[in-house]
Coordinates of C-alpha atoms in Angstrom, one line a residue:
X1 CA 69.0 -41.6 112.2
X2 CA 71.4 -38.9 111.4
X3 CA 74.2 -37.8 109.1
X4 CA 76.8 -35.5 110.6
X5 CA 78.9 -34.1 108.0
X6 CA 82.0 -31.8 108.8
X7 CA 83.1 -29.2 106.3
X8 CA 86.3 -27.0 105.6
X9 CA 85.7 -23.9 104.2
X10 CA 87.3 -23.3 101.2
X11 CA 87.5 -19.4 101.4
X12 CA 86.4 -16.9 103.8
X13 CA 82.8 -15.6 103.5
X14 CA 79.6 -13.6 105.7
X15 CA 77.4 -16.3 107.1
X16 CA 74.4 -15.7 105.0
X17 CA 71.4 -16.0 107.3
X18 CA 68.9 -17.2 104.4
X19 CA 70.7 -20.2 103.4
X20 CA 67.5 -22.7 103.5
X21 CA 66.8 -22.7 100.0
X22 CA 70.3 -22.9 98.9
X23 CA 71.4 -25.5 101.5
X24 CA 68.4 -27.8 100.4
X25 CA 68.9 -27.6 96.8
X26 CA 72.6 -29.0 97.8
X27 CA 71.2 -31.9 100.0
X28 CA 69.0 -32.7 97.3
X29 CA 71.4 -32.9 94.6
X30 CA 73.1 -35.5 96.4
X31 CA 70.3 -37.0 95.5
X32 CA 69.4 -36.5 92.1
X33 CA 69.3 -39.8 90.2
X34 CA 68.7 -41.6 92.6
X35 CA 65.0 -43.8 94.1
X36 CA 65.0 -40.6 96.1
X37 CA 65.3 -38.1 93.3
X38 CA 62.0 -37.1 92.7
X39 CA 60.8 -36.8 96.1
X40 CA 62.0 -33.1 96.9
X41 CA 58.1 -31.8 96.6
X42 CA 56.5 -34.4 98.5
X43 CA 54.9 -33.6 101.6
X44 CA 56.3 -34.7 104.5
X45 CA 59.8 -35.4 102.7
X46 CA 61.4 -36.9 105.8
X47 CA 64.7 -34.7 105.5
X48 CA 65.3 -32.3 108.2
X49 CA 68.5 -30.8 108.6
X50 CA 70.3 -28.4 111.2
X51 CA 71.8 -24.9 110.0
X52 CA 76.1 -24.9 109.3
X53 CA 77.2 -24.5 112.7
X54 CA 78.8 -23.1 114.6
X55 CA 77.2 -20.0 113.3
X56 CA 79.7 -17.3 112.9
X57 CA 81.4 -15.3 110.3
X58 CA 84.0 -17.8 107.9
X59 CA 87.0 -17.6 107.5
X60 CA 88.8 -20.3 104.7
X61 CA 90.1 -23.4 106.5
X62 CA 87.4 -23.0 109.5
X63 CA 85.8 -25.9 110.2
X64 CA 82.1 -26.4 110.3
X65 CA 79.5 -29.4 110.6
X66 CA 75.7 -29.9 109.6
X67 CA 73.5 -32.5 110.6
X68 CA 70.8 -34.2 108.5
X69 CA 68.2 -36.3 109.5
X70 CA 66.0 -39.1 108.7
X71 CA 63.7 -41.8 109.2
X72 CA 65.2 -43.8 106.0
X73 CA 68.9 -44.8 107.0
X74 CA 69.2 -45.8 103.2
X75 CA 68.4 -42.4 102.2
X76 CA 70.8 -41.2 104.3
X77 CA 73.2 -43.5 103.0
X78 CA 72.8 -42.9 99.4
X79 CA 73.7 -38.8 100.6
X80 CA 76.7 -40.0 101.8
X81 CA 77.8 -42.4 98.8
X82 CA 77.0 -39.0 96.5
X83 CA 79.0 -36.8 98.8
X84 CA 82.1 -38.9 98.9
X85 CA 82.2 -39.1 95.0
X86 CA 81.8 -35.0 94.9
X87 CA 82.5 -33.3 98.2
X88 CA 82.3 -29.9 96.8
X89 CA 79.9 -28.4 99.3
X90 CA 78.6 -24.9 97.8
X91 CA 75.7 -23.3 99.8
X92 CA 75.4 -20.2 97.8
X93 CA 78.3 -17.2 98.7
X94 CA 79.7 -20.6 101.4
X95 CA 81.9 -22.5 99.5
X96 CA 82.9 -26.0 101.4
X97 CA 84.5 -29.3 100.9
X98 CA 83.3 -32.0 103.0
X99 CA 86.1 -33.6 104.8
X100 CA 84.2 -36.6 106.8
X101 CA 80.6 -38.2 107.0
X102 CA 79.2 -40.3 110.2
X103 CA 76.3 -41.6 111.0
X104 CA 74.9 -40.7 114.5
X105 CA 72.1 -41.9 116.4
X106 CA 69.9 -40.2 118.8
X107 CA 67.5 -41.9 121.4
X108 CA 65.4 -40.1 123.7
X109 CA 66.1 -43.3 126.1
X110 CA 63.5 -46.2 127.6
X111 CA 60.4 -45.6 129.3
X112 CA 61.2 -43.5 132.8
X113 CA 63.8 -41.7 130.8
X114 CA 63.0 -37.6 131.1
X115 CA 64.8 -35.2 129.0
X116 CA 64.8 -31.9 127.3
X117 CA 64.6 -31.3 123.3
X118 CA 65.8 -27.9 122.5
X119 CA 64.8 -26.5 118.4
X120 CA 68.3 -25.8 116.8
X121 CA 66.6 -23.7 114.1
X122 CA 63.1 -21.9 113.8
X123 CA 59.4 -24.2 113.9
X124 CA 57.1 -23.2 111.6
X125 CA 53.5 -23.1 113.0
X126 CA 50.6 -22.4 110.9
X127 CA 47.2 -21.6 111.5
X128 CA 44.8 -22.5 108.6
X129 CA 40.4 -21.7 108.7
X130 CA 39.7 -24.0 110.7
X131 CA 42.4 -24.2 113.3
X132 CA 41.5 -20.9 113.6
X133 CA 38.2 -20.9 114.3
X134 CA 38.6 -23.8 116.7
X135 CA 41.1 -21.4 118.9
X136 CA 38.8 -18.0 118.0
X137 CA 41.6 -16.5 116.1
X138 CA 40.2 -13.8 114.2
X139 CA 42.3 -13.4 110.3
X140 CA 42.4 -13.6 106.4
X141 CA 40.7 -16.4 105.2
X142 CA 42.7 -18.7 103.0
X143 CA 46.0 -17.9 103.8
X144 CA 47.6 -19.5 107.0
X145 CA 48.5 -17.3 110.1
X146 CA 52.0 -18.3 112.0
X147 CA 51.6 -19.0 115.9
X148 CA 52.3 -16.0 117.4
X149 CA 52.4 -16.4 121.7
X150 CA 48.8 -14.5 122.6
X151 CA 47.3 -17.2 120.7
X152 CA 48.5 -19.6 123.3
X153 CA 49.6 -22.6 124.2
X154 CA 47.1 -24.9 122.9
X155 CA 47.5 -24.3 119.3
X156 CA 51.0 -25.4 119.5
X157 CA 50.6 -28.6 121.6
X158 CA 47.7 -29.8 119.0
X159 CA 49.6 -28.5 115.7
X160 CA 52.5 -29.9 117.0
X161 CA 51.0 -33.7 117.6
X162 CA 48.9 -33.2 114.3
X163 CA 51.9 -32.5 112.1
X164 CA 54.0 -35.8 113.6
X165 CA 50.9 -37.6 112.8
X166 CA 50.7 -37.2 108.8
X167 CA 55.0 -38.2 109.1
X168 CA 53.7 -40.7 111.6
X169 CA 51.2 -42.0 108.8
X170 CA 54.0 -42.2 105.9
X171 CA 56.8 -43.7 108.2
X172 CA 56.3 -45.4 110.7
X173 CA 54.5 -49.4 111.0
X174 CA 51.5 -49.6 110.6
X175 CA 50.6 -51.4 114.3
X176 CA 52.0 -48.6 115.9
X177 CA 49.6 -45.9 117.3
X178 CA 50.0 -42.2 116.0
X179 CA 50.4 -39.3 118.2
X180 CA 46.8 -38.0 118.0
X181 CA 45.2 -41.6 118.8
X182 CA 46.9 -42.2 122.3
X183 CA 45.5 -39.4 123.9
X184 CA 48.4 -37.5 125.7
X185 CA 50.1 -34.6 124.5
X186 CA 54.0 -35.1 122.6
X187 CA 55.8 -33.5 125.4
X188 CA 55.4 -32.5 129.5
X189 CA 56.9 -29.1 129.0
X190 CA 56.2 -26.0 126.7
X191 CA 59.1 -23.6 127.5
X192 CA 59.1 -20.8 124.5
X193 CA 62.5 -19.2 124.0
X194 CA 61.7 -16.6 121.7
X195 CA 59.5 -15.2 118.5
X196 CA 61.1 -13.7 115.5
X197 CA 60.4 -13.1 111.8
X198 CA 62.9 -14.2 109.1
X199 CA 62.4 -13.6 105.1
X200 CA 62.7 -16.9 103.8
X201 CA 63.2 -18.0 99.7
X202 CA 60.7 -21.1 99.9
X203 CA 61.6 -21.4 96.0
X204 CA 64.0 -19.9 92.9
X205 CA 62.3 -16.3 93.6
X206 CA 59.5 -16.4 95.8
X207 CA 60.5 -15.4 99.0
X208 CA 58.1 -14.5 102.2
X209 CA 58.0 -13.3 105.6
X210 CA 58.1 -16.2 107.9
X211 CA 57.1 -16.2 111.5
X212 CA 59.2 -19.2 113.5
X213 CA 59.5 -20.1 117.2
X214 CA 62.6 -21.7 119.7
X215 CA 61.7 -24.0 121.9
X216 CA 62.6 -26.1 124.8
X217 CA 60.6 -28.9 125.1
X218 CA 60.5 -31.6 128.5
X219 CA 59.6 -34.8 128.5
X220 CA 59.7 -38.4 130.5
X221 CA 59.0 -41.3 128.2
X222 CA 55.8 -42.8 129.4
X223 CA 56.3 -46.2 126.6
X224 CA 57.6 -47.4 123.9
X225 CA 55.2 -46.1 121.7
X226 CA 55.9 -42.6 123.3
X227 CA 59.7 -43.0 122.4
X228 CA 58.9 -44.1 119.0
X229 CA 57.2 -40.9 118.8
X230 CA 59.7 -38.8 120.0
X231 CA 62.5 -40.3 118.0
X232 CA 60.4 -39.7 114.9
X233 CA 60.4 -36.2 115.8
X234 CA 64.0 -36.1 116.3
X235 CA 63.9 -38.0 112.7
X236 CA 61.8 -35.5 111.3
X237 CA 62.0 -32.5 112.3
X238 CA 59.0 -31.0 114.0
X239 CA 55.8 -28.3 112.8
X240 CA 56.1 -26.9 109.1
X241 CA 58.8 -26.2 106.6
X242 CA 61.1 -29.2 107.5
X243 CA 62.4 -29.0 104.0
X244 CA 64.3 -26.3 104.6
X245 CA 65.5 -27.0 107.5
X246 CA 62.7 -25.5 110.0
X247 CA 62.0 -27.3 112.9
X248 CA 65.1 -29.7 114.1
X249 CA 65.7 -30.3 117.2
X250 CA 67.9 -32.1 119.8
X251 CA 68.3 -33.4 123.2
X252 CA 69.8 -31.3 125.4
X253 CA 69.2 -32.8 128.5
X254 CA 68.9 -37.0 129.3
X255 CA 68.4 -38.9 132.5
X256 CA 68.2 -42.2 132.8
X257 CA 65.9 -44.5 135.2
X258 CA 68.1 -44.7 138.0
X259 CA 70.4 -42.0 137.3
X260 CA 69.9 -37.9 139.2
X261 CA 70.2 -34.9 137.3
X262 CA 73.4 -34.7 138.6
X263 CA 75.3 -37.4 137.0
X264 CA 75.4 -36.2 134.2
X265 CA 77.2 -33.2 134.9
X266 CA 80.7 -34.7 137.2
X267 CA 78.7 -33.1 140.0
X268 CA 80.8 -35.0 142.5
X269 CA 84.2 -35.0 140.7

């Protein structure tokens, strides 16, 4: 389940790269007071959001949207009850007023379906002892190491899975499988766009050097409990940092049983 919000832009200002903090402390205050309040530390929080796109320089009266997602619709609904009653929108030096709130849903489709989930912002993988020793990764004990491409690809297929399991574990029903008990891997399709290192305020001034990953990501929905796991992940976010805003994703691609490639693209129009 998702939020979109759309935003005006209340004056014109540089499209500050290290929003996350910022744009999370915002989020959150929408939900201060409420059942949800206190749940800003917890681990996984089940809030993932998308960066203020599109991403360009702002100039006052732009338009802009952000997405937020869930697996608690009422969470998300209690956001958009607080943002209609104050729909000042400040994400530090980006002032905004939000202009409209709807909900959308995403579904990777039925079993057959195949499809392609593209990251919209940075994953977060980390390494910790003994991940690392498992893969033969030589580094500083005690401190996490952030997946870096000569370590491979499994790392990032098992970190992956593990890290929707523990979201799996707080949110999902209890009769349904997790992602590391059914034995296949989350997605067909490991395509890794690019590597980069962004410095990151985590919290009010502490800020470190993180290491994040794009990706595109195929899949064909083998069963239900498959698409249950793939919608959590859309729900989530996916690998570390979902907090601020590391790790969502969306489909870019969709085809149906039945349909070609083609269809969706007016191939024959």
């Amino acid at each position: 389940m998702r939020l979109l919000i759309s935003l005006e832009a209340d004056a014109d200002a540089e499209y500050k790269t290290s929003y996350h903090h910022k744009l999370r402390g915002r989020l959150w205050r929408a939900l201060d007071g409420t059942e949800y309040g206190a749940e800003h530390d917890d681990a996984p929080t089940g809030l993932a959001f998308s960066n203020i796109f599109p991403w360009d320089e702002i100039a006052e009266g732009d338009e802009r949207s952000l997405l937020v997602a869930s697996p608690r619709e009422e969470l998300l609904a209690t956001m958009a009850e607080s943002l209609k009653r104050n729909p000042e929108f400040n994400v530090g030096d980006m002032p905004f007023t939000v202009t409209d709130l709807a909900p959308v849903e995403p579904d990777v489709g039925e079993p057959g379906t195949r499809g392609v989930i593209e990251t919209a912002t940075g994953v977060v993988i980390r390494l910790y002892d003994e991940r690392r020793e498992a893969y033969g990764i030589d580094s500083e004990s005690g401190s996490p190491t952030y997946w870096q491409p000569e370590h491979g690809l499994e790392p990032v297929r098992d970190a992956l899975d593990a890290n929707l399991a523990r979201k799996h574990d707080r949110f999902a029903p209890d009769y349904v499988p997790s992602p590391t008990d059914v034995g296949e891997t989350l997605f067909d399709g490991y395509e890794l766009l690019k590597t980069y290192a962004l410095p990151t305020t985590v919290t009010t001034g502490v800020e470190i050097q993180l290491v994040v990953s794009k990706w595109r990501f195929d899949y064909r929905v083998r069963d239900d409990t498959h698409r249950r796991h793939l919608n959590l992940a859309l729900d989530t976010g996916i690998g570390g940092r979902n907090g601020l805003g590391f790790g969502f994703v969306n489909i870019v691609e969709r085809t149906r049983p039945g349909e070609t490639e083609l269809e969706g693209l007016d191939a024959f129009a």
